[in-house]
Amino acid sequence: GCGSGSMMLHAARVVGQVVGIDPSLPELILAKKAAEEAGLSNITLIQGYAQKIPYAPGSFDLNVAENVLEHVHDVDTTISECARTLRTGGWFAADSANRYNLLLPEPHVKLMWVGFLPRRWQASYCRWRRGFQNYDRSVCLPSYLTLSRPLSRYFTRGRVAFPSMDAYGYPKQLDAVFRLIERI
């Protein structure tokens, strides 16, 4: 899910080789153009899906899924593929909006508490409130359990963590509350 490549450009400046995979050809064209304009030649772009990474086991030191997991409908297979293609001791890092976010609106449609609705109602609600078509086909916000189960299955030290609340403009004191929730 490299998209137009903003993170890849930063990574390519500090590591030897970067591979970006995305299903969207227009996004990959933008990523290629951005890499060319930045003078970076150590980026390989592939049109594909995270559920079937076209590389051998142990190919990567780091796999990143930045704002990707909410766009795949098989999180388990995606995390399995990320684990399969990592070398021993490699790292998997991901971030995703939380289905049950109490403080921030759902980032794709800017509506509060969409994740608390039953999944079968979410698309109709987003279409009614924002005119967002195909919500159920393009977005599936994961819950804590959706992420923690495959992480524990494929990684010995995997965990789901809440972000620092002051990064979103909330008081730093809320971090203590969320750290307590993480432990529970």
PDB file of C-alpha atoms in Angstrom:
ATOM      1  CA  GLY A   1       0.000   0.000   0.000  1.00  0.00           C
ATOM      2  CA  CYS A   2       2.779   2.450  -0.851  1.00  0.00           C
ATOM      3  CA  GLY A   3       0.380   4.853  -2.542  1.00  0.00           C
ATOM      4  CA  SER A   4       2.095   7.808  -4.181  1.00  0.00           C
ATOM      5  CA  GLY A   5       5.247   7.005  -2.246  1.00  0.00           C
ATOM      6  CA  SER A   6       5.733   9.750   0.337  1.00  0.00           C
ATOM      7  CA  MET A   7       7.127   7.389   2.976  1.00  0.00           C
ATOM      8  CA  MET A   8       9.219   5.507   0.416  1.00  0.00           C
ATOM      9  CA  LEU A   9      10.996   8.697  -0.605  1.00  0.00           C
ATOM     10  CA  HIS A  10      12.133   9.253   2.976  1.00  0.00           C
ATOM     11  CA  ALA A  11      13.186   5.628   3.413  1.00  0.00           C
ATOM     12  CA  ALA A  12      15.081   5.560   0.107  1.00  0.00           C
ATOM     13  CA  ARG A  13      17.345   8.340   1.363  1.00  0.00           C
ATOM     14  CA  VAL A  14      18.594   6.221   4.291  1.00  0.00           C
ATOM     15  CA  VAL A  15      18.438   2.571   3.175  1.00  0.00           C
ATOM     16  CA  GLY A  16      19.871   0.607   0.281  1.00  0.00           C
ATOM     17  CA  GLN A  17      16.771  -0.620  -1.552  1.00  0.00           C
ATOM     18  CA  VAL A  18      13.058   0.151  -1.172  1.00  0.00           C
ATOM     19  CA  VAL A  19      10.178  -1.816  -2.702  1.00  0.00           C
ATOM     20  CA  GLY A  20       6.716  -0.292  -2.946  1.00  0.00           C
ATOM     21  CA  ILE A  21       3.647  -2.423  -3.665  1.00  0.00           C
ATOM     22  CA  ASP A  22       0.207  -0.988  -4.373  1.00  0.00           C
ATOM     23  CA  PRO A  23      -2.852  -2.176  -6.325  1.00  0.00           C
ATOM     24  CA  SER A  24      -3.424   1.291  -7.823  1.00  0.00           C
ATOM     25  CA  LEU A  25      -1.540   1.965 -11.061  1.00  0.00           C
ATOM     26  CA  PRO A  26      -2.249   5.735 -10.917  1.00  0.00           C
ATOM     27  CA  GLU A  27      -0.706   5.889  -7.416  1.00  0.00           C
ATOM     28  CA  LEU A  28       2.345   3.965  -8.630  1.00  0.00           C
ATOM     29  CA  ILE A  29       2.768   6.363 -11.557  1.00  0.00           C
ATOM     30  CA  LEU A  30       2.746   9.256  -9.078  1.00  0.00           C
ATOM     31  CA  ALA A  31       5.286   7.421  -6.892  1.00  0.00           C
ATOM     32  CA  LYS A  32       7.566   6.822  -9.896  1.00  0.00           C
ATOM     33  CA  LYS A  33       7.396  10.481 -10.873  1.00  0.00           C
ATOM     34  CA  ALA A  34       8.130  11.602  -7.298  1.00  0.00           C
ATOM     35  CA  ALA A  35      11.143   9.250  -7.101  1.00  0.00           C
ATOM     36  CA  GLU A  36      12.474  10.548 -10.422  1.00  0.00           C
ATOM     37  CA  GLU A  37      12.046  14.174  -9.343  1.00  0.00           C
ATOM     38  CA  ALA A  38      13.886  13.405  -6.086  1.00  0.00           C
ATOM     39  CA  GLY A  39      16.701  11.732  -8.031  1.00  0.00           C
ATOM     40  CA  LEU A  40      16.175   8.392  -6.268  1.00  0.00           C
ATOM     41  CA  SER A  41      16.968   5.251  -8.249  1.00  0.00           C
ATOM     42  CA  ASN A  42      16.840   2.700  -5.418  1.00  0.00           C
ATOM     43  CA  ILE A  43      13.041   2.280  -5.450  1.00  0.00           C
ATOM     44  CA  THR A  44      11.263  -0.637  -7.133  1.00  0.00           C
ATOM     45  CA  LEU A  45       7.515  -0.275  -7.688  1.00  0.00           C
ATOM     46  CA  ILE A  46       5.174  -3.233  -8.181  1.00  0.00           C
ATOM     47  CA  GLN A  47       1.459  -3.323  -8.864  1.00  0.00           C
ATOM     48  CA  GLY A  48       0.118  -5.955  -6.497  1.00  0.00           C
ATOM     49  CA  TYR A  49      -1.575  -6.758  -3.212  1.00  0.00           C
ATOM     50  CA  ALA A  50      -0.319  -7.211   0.331  1.00  0.00           C
ATOM     51  CA  GLN A  51      -2.164 -10.530   0.542  1.00  0.00           C
ATOM     52  CA  LYS A  52       0.268 -12.010  -2.033  1.00  0.00           C
ATOM     53  CA  ILE A  53       3.675 -10.306  -1.895  1.00  0.00           C
ATOM     54  CA  PRO A  54       5.679 -11.461  -4.953  1.00  0.00           C
ATOM     55  CA  TYR A  55       8.944 -12.060  -3.081  1.00  0.00           C
ATOM     56  CA  ALA A  56      10.634 -15.087  -1.563  1.00  0.00           C
ATOM     57  CA  PRO A  57      10.577 -15.748   2.186  1.00  0.00           C
ATOM     58  CA  GLY A  58      13.102 -13.651   4.092  1.00  0.00           C
ATOM     59  CA  SER A  59      13.456 -10.976   1.391  1.00  0.00           C
ATOM     60  CA  PHE A  60      13.053  -7.892   3.588  1.00  0.00           C
ATOM     61  CA  ASP A  61      14.488  -6.336   6.728  1.00  0.00           C
ATOM     62  CA  LEU A  62      11.395  -4.194   7.290  1.00  0.00           C
ATOM     63  CA  ASN A  63       7.804  -4.340   6.060  1.00  0.00           C
ATOM     64  CA  VAL A  64       5.633  -1.270   6.571  1.00  0.00           C
ATOM     65  CA  ALA A  65       1.865  -1.068   6.200  1.00  0.00           C
ATOM     66  CA  GLU A  66       1.086   2.598   6.741  1.00  0.00           C
ATOM     67  CA  ASN A  67      -2.669   3.203   6.486  1.00  0.00           C
ATOM     68  CA  VAL A  68      -3.063  -0.107   4.662  1.00  0.00           C
ATOM     69  CA  LEU A  69      -4.679  -2.626   6.987  1.00  0.00           C
ATOM     70  CA  GLU A  70      -8.049  -0.884   6.901  1.00  0.00           C
ATOM     71  CA  HIS A  71      -8.106  -1.356   3.102  1.00  0.00           C
ATOM     72  CA  VAL A  72      -7.532  -5.111   3.036  1.00  0.00           C
ATOM     73  CA  HIS A  73     -10.381  -7.478   3.763  1.00  0.00           C
ATOM     74  CA  ASP A  74      -8.087 -10.271   4.897  1.00  0.00           C
ATOM     75  CA  VAL A  75      -5.878  -8.803   7.609  1.00  0.00           C
ATOM     76  CA  ASP A  76      -4.690 -12.253   8.695  1.00  0.00           C
ATOM     77  CA  THR A  77      -3.314 -13.139   5.235  1.00  0.00           C
ATOM     78  CA  THR A  78      -1.732  -9.698   4.888  1.00  0.00           C
ATOM     79  CA  ILE A  79       0.103  -9.977   8.204  1.00  0.00           C
ATOM     80  CA  SER A  80       1.057 -13.568   7.339  1.00  0.00           C
ATOM     81  CA  GLU A  81       2.614 -12.389   4.053  1.00  0.00           C
ATOM     82  CA  CYS A  82       4.470  -9.597   5.800  1.00  0.00           C
ATOM     83  CA  ALA A  83       5.874 -12.125   8.279  1.00  0.00           C
ATOM     84  CA  ARG A  84       6.751 -14.621   5.535  1.00  0.00           C
ATOM     85  CA  THR A  85       8.773 -12.114   3.531  1.00  0.00           C
ATOM     86  CA  LEU A  86      10.744 -10.811   6.537  1.00  0.00           C
ATOM     87  CA  ARG A  87      14.232 -12.088   7.261  1.00  0.00           C
ATOM     88  CA  THR A  88      14.823 -13.560  10.726  1.00  0.00           C
ATOM     89  CA  GLY A  89      14.945 -10.625  13.128  1.00  0.00           C
ATOM     90  CA  GLY A  90      13.177  -8.326  10.651  1.00  0.00           C
ATOM     91  CA  TRP A  91      10.534  -5.817  11.670  1.00  0.00           C
ATOM     92  CA  PHE A  92       6.914  -5.267  10.700  1.00  0.00           C
ATOM     93  CA  ALA A  93       5.452  -1.832  11.437  1.00  0.00           C
ATOM     94  CA  ALA A  94       1.898  -0.773  10.696  1.00  0.00           C
ATOM     95  CA  ASP A  95      -0.590   1.849  11.624  1.00  0.00           C
ATOM     96  CA  SER A  96      -4.311   1.904  11.068  1.00  0.00           C
ATOM     97  CA  ALA A  97      -7.311   3.804  12.275  1.00  0.00           C
ATOM     98  CA  ASN A  98      -9.081   1.967  15.090  1.00  0.00           C
ATOM     99  CA  ARG A  99     -12.607   0.777  14.407  1.00  0.00           C
ATOM    100  CA  TYR A 100     -13.704   1.809  17.922  1.00  0.00           C
ATOM    101  CA  ASN A 101     -12.111   5.250  18.070  1.00  0.00           C
ATOM    102  CA  LEU A 102     -13.826   7.400  20.689  1.00  0.00           C
ATOM    103  CA  LEU A 103     -11.912  10.626  20.090  1.00  0.00           C
ATOM    104  CA  LEU A 104     -11.350  11.074  16.364  1.00  0.00           C
ATOM    105  CA  PRO A 105     -13.660  10.862  13.358  1.00  0.00           C
ATOM    106  CA  GLU A 106     -13.241   7.979  10.951  1.00  0.00           C
ATOM    107  CA  PRO A 107     -10.465   9.349   8.684  1.00  0.00           C
ATOM    108  CA  HIS A 108     -11.926   8.296   5.319  1.00  0.00           C
ATOM    109  CA  VAL A 109     -15.376   9.847   5.730  1.00  0.00           C
ATOM    110  CA  LYS A 110     -14.800  12.245   8.672  1.00  0.00           C
ATOM    111  CA  LEU A 111     -17.689  10.843  10.698  1.00  0.00           C
ATOM    112  CA  MET A 112     -17.553  10.078  14.404  1.00  0.00           C
ATOM    113  CA  TRP A 113     -18.175   6.556  15.694  1.00  0.00           C
ATOM    114  CA  VAL A 114     -18.797   4.785  12.356  1.00  0.00           C
ATOM    115  CA  GLY A 115     -16.942   1.765  13.762  1.00  0.00           C
ATOM    116  CA  PHE A 116     -19.493   1.301  16.519  1.00  0.00           C
ATOM    117  CA  LEU A 117     -22.200   0.544  13.963  1.00  0.00           C
ATOM    118  CA  PRO A 118     -22.650  -3.053  12.852  1.00  0.00           C
ATOM    119  CA  ARG A 119     -20.505  -3.584   9.745  1.00  0.00           C
ATOM    120  CA  ARG A 120     -23.582  -4.247   7.582  1.00  0.00           C
ATOM    121  CA  TRP A 121     -24.885  -0.720   8.380  1.00  0.00           C
ATOM    122  CA  GLN A 122     -21.639   1.216   7.913  1.00  0.00           C
ATOM    123  CA  ALA A 123     -21.771   1.583   4.115  1.00  0.00           C
ATOM    124  CA  SER A 124     -25.398   2.811   4.133  1.00  0.00           C
ATOM    125  CA  TYR A 125     -24.652   5.257   6.930  1.00  0.00           C
ATOM    126  CA  CYS A 126     -21.573   6.674   5.138  1.00  0.00           C
ATOM    127  CA  ARG A 127     -23.515   6.948   1.878  1.00  0.00           C
ATOM    128  CA  TRP A 128     -26.389   8.730   3.659  1.00  0.00           C
ATOM    129  CA  ARG A 129     -24.230  11.118   5.701  1.00  0.00           C
ATOM    130  CA  ARG A 130     -21.380  11.852   3.274  1.00  0.00           C
ATOM    131  CA  GLY A 131     -22.333  10.359  -0.078  1.00  0.00           C
ATOM    132  CA  PHE A 132     -19.336   8.023   0.237  1.00  0.00           C
ATOM    133  CA  GLN A 133     -19.913   5.147  -2.190  1.00  0.00           C
ATOM    134  CA  ASN A 134     -18.571   1.622  -1.644  1.00  0.00           C
ATOM    135  CA  TYR A 135     -17.432   2.142   1.947  1.00  0.00           C
ATOM    136  CA  ASP A 136     -17.824  -1.586   2.602  1.00  0.00           C
ATOM    137  CA  ARG A 137     -15.576  -2.462  -0.362  1.00  0.00           C
ATOM    138  CA  SER A 138     -12.844   0.132   0.172  1.00  0.00           C
ATOM    139  CA  VAL A 139     -12.613   0.464   3.965  1.00  0.00           C
ATOM    140  CA  CYS A 140     -12.851  -2.066   6.786  1.00  0.00           C
ATOM    141  CA  LEU A 141     -11.476  -0.487   9.963  1.00  0.00           C
ATOM    142  CA  PRO A 142      -9.841  -3.160  12.116  1.00  0.00           C
ATOM    143  CA  SER A 143     -10.491  -3.557  15.806  1.00  0.00           C
ATOM    144  CA  TYR A 144      -7.900  -4.343  18.447  1.00  0.00           C
ATOM    145  CA  LEU A 145      -8.716  -8.062  18.216  1.00  0.00           C
ATOM    146  CA  THR A 146      -8.627  -8.033  14.406  1.00  0.00           C
ATOM    147  CA  LEU A 147      -5.014  -6.872  14.629  1.00  0.00           C
ATOM    148  CA  SER A 148      -3.757  -8.531  17.808  1.00  0.00           C
ATOM    149  CA  ARG A 149      -4.766 -12.100  16.882  1.00  0.00           C
ATOM    150  CA  PRO A 150      -2.723 -12.361  13.643  1.00  0.00           C
ATOM    151  CA  LEU A 151       0.142 -10.376  15.163  1.00  0.00           C
ATOM    152  CA  SER A 152       0.438 -12.899  17.981  1.00  0.00           C
ATOM    153  CA  ARG A 153       0.103 -15.770  15.504  1.00  0.00           C
ATOM    154  CA  TYR A 154       2.939 -14.626  13.200  1.00  0.00           C
ATOM    155  CA  PHE A 155       5.187 -12.547  15.455  1.00  0.00           C
ATOM    156  CA  THR A 156       6.566 -13.530  18.842  1.00  0.00           C
ATOM    157  CA  ARG A 157       6.811  -9.949  20.074  1.00  0.00           C
ATOM    158  CA  GLY A 158       3.961  -8.282  18.187  1.00  0.00           C
ATOM    159  CA  ARG A 159       1.619  -5.896  19.920  1.00  0.00           C
ATOM    160  CA  VAL A 160      -1.022  -3.291  19.194  1.00  0.00           C
ATOM    161  CA  ALA A 161      -0.369   0.101  20.782  1.00  0.00           C
ATOM    162  CA  PHE A 162      -2.347   3.311  20.983  1.00  0.00           C
ATOM    163  CA  PRO A 163      -0.692   6.467  19.627  1.00  0.00           C
ATOM    164  CA  SER A 164       0.412   9.328  21.807  1.00  0.00           C
ATOM    165  CA  MET A 165      -2.662  11.506  22.308  1.00  0.00           C
ATOM    166  CA  ASP A 166      -0.786  14.810  22.215  1.00  0.00           C
ATOM    167  CA  ALA A 167       0.049  14.055  18.555  1.00  0.00           C
ATOM    168  CA  TYR A 168      -3.662  14.634  17.910  1.00  0.00           C
ATOM    169  CA  GLY A 169      -3.924  17.764  20.029  1.00  0.00           C
ATOM    170  CA  TYR A 170      -5.324  16.070  23.136  1.00  0.00           C
ATOM    171  CA  PRO A 171      -3.840  16.516  26.628  1.00  0.00           C
ATOM    172  CA  LYS A 172      -0.780  14.355  27.331  1.00  0.00           C
ATOM    173  CA  GLN A 173      -2.551  13.077  30.479  1.00  0.00           C
ATOM    174  CA  LEU A 174      -4.825  10.942  28.277  1.00  0.00           C
ATOM    175  CA  ASP A 175      -1.789   8.801  27.422  1.00  0.00           C
ATOM    176  CA  ALA A 176      -1.850   7.313  30.928  1.00  0.00           C
ATOM    177  CA  VAL A 177      -5.486   6.282  30.419  1.00  0.00           C
ATOM    178  CA  PHE A 178      -4.712   4.616  27.085  1.00  0.00           C
ATOM    179  CA  ARG A 179      -1.637   2.827  28.464  1.00  0.00           C
ATOM    180  CA  LEU A 180      -3.901   1.374  31.164  1.00  0.00           C
ATOM    181  CA  ILE A 181      -6.376   0.257  28.496  1.00  0.00           C
ATOM    182  CA  GLU A 182      -3.503  -1.368  26.558  1.00  0.00           C
ATOM    183  CA  ARG A 183      -2.512  -3.395  29.629  1.00  0.00           C
ATOM    184  CA  ILE A 184      -6.099  -4.536  30.193  1.00  0.00           C
TER     185      ILE A 184
END
